[in-house]
PDB file of C-alpha atoms in Angstrom:
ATOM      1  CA  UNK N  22      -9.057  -9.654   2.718  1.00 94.00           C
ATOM      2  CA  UNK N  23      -6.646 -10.157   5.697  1.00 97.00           C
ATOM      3  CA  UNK N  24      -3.483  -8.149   7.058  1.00 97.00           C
ATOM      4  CA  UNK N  25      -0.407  -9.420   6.939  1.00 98.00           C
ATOM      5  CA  UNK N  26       2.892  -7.622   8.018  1.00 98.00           C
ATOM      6  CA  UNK N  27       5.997  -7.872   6.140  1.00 97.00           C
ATOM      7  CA  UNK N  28       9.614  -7.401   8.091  1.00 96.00           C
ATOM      8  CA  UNK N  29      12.603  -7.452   6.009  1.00 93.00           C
ATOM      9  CA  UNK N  30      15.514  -8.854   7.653  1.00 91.00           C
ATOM     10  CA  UNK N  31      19.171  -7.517   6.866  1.00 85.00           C
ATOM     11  CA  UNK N  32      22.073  -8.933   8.542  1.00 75.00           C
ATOM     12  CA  UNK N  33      26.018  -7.746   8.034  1.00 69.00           C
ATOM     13  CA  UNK N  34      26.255 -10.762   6.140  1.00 73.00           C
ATOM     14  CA  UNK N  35      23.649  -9.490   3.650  1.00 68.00           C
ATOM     15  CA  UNK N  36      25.838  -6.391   3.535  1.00 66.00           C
ATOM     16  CA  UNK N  37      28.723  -8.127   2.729  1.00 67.00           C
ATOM     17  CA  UNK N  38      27.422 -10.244  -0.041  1.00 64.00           C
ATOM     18  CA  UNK N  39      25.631  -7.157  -1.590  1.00 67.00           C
ATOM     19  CA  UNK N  40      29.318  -5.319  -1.015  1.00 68.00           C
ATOM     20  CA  UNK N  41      27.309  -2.838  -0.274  1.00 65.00           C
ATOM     21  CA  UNK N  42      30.501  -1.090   1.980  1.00 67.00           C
ATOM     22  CA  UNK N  43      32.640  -1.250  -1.014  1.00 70.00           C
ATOM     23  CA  UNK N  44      31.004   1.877  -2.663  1.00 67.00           C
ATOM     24  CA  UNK N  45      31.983   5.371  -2.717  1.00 75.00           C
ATOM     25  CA  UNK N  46      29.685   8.122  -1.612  1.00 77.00           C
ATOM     26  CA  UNK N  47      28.784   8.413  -5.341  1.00 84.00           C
ATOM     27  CA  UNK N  48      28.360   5.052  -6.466  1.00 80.00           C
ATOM     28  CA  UNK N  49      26.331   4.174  -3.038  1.00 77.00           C
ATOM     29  CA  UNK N  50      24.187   7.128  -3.408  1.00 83.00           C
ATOM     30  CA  UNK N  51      23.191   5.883  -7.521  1.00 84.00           C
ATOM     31  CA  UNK N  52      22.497   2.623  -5.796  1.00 80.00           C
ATOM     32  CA  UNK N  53      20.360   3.739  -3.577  1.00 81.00           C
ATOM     33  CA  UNK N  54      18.347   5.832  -6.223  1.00 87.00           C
ATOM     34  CA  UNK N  55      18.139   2.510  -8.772  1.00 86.00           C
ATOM     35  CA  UNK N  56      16.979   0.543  -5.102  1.00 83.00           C
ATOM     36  CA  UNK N  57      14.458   3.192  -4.280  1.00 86.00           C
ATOM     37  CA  UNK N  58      13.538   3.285  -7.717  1.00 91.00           C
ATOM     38  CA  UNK N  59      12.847  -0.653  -7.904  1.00 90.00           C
ATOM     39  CA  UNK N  60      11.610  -0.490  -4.405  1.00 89.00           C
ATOM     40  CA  UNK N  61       9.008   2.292  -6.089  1.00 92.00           C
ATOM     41  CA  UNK N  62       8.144  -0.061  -8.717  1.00 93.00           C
ATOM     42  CA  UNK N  63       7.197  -2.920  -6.799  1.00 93.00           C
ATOM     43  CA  UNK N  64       4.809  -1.131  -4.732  1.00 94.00           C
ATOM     44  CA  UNK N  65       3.201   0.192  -7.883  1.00 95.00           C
ATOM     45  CA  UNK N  66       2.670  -3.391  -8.985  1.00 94.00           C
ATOM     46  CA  UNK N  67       0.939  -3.972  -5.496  1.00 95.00           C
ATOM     47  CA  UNK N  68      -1.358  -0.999  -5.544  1.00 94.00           C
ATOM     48  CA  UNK N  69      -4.088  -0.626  -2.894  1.00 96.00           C
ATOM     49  CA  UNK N  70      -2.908  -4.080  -1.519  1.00 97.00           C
ATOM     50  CA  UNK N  71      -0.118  -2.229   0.617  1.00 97.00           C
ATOM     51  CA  UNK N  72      -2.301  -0.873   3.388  1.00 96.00           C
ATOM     52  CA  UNK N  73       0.710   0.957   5.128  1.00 97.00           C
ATOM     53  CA  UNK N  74       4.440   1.049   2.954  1.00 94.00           C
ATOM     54  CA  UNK N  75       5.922   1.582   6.507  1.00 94.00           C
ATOM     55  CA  UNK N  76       9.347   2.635   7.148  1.00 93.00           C
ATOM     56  CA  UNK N  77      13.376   1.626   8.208  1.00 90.00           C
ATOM     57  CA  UNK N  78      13.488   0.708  11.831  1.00 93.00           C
ATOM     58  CA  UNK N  79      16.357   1.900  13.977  1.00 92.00           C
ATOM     59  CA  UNK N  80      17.580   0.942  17.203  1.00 93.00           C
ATOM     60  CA  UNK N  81      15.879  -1.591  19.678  1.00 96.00           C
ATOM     61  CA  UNK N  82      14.953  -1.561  23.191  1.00 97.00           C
ATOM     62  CA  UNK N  83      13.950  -4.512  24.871  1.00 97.00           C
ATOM     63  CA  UNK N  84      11.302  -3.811  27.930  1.00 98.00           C
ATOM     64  CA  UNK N  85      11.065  -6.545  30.432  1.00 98.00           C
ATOM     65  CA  UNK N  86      10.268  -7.138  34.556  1.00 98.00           C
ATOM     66  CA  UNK N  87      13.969  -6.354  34.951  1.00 97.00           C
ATOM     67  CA  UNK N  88      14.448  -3.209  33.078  1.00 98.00           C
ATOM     68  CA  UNK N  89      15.154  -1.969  29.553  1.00 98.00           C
ATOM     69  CA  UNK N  90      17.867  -2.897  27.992  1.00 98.00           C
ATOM     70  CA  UNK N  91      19.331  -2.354  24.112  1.00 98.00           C
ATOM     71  CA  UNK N  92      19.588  -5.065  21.959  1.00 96.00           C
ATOM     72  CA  UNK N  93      20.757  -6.065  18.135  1.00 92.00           C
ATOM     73  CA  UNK N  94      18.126  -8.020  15.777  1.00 91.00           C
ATOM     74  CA  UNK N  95      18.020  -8.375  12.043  1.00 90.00           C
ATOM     75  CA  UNK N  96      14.523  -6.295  11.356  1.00 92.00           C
ATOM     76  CA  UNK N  97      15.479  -3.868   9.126  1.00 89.00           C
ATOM     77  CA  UNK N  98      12.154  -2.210   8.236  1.00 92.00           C
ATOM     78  CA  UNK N  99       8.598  -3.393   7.297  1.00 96.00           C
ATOM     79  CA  UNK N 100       5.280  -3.075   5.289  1.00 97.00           C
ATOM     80  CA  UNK N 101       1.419  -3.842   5.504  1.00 98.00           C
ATOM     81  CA  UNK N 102      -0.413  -5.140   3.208  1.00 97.00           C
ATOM     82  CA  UNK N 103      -3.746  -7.080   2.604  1.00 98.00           C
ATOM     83  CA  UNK N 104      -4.171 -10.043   0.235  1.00 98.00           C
ATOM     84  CA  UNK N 105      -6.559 -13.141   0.409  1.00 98.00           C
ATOM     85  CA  UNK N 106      -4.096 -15.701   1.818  1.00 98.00           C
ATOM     86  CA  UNK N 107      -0.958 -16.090   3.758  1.00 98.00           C
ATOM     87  CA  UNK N 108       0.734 -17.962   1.106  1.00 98.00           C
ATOM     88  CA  UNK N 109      -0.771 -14.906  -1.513  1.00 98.00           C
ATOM     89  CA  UNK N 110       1.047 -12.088   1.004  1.00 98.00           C
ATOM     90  CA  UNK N 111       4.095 -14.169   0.663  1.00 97.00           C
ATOM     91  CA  UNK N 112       4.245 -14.558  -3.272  1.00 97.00           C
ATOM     92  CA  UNK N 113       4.213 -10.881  -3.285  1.00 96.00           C
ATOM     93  CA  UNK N 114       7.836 -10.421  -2.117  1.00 94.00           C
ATOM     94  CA  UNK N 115       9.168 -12.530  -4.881  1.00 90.00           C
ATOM     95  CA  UNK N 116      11.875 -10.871  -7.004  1.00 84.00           C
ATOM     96  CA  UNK N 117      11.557  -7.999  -4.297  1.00 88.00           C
ATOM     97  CA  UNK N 118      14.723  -5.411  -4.771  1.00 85.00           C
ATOM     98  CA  UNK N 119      15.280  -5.903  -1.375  1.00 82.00           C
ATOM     99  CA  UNK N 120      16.865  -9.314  -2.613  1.00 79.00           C
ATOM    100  CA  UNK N 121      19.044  -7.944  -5.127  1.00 74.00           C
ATOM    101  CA  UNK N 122      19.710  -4.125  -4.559  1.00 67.00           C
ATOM    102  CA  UNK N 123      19.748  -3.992  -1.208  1.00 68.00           C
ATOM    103  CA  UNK N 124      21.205  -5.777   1.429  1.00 67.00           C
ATOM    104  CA  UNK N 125      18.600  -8.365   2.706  1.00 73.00           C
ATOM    105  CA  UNK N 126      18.479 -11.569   3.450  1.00 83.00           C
ATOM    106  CA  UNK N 127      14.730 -12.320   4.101  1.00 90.00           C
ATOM    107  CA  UNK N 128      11.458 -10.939   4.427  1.00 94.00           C
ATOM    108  CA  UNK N 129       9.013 -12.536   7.484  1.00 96.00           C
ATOM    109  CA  UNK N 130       5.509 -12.472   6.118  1.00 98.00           C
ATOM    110  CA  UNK N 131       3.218 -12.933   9.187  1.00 98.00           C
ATOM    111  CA  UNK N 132      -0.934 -12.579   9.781  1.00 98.00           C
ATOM    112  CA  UNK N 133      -2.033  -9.331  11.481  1.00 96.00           C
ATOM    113  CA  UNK N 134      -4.808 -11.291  13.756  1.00 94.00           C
ATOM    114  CA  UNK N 135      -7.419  -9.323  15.171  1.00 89.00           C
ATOM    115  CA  UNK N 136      -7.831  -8.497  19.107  1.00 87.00           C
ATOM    116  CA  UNK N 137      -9.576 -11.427  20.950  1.00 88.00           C
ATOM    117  CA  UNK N 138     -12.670 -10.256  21.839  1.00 84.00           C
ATOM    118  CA  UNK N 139     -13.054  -7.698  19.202  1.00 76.00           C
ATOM    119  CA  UNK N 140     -14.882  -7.962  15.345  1.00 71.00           C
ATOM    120  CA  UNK N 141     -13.279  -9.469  13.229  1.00 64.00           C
ATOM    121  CA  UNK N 142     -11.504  -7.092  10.067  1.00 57.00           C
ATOM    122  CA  UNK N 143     -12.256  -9.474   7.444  1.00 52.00           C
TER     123      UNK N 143
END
């Protein structure tokens, strides 16, 4: 099996197609339970594949030679998981809730490659 890391991408954009601003503190707070609810679901479908469910990401720093210095991206949170092939790790975001209950545009399913000069995890 490999590792692959999943980063789901949200965007105001997202947001505003979702009209996920429009709701109340009610309605937003039953959406969230049906999104965590579906979000639930979907990693009980995956099982032991999801290695680490991960979490939200907040604000970014950018280290560099010149300094540190905050910046905006679209990385919204992310998950690890293990599956045979890239294109296997990918299929397993289709009809994710994070598509149709939340407000996301994308997830970015990418190898978790081991160390150079270290063994191998697979």
């Amino acid at each position: 099996m490999k590792t692959f890391m999943g980063i789901y991408i949200g965007s105001a954009t997202a947001a505003e197609k979702a009209n996920w601003d429009a709701d109340d503190g009610a309605a937003r707070e039953k959406r969230m339970g049906a999104a965590r609810q579906a979000w639930g679901e979907w990693a009980g479908r995956l099982g032991d594949a999801i290695v680490d469910h991960g979490a939200p990401l907040g604000a970014t720093l950018r280290v560099s030679p010149e300094g540190i210095t905050p910046i905006h991206n679209a990385c919204t949170a992310y998950v690890i998981m293990q599956a045979e092939t890239h294109q296997a790790a990918a299929e397993m975001f289709r009809d994710h809730p994070h598509f149709t209950l939340m407000p996301g545009d994308s997830v970015e399913v990418m190898e978790c490659l081991p160390m150079p000069g270290t063994p191998s995890r697979q």
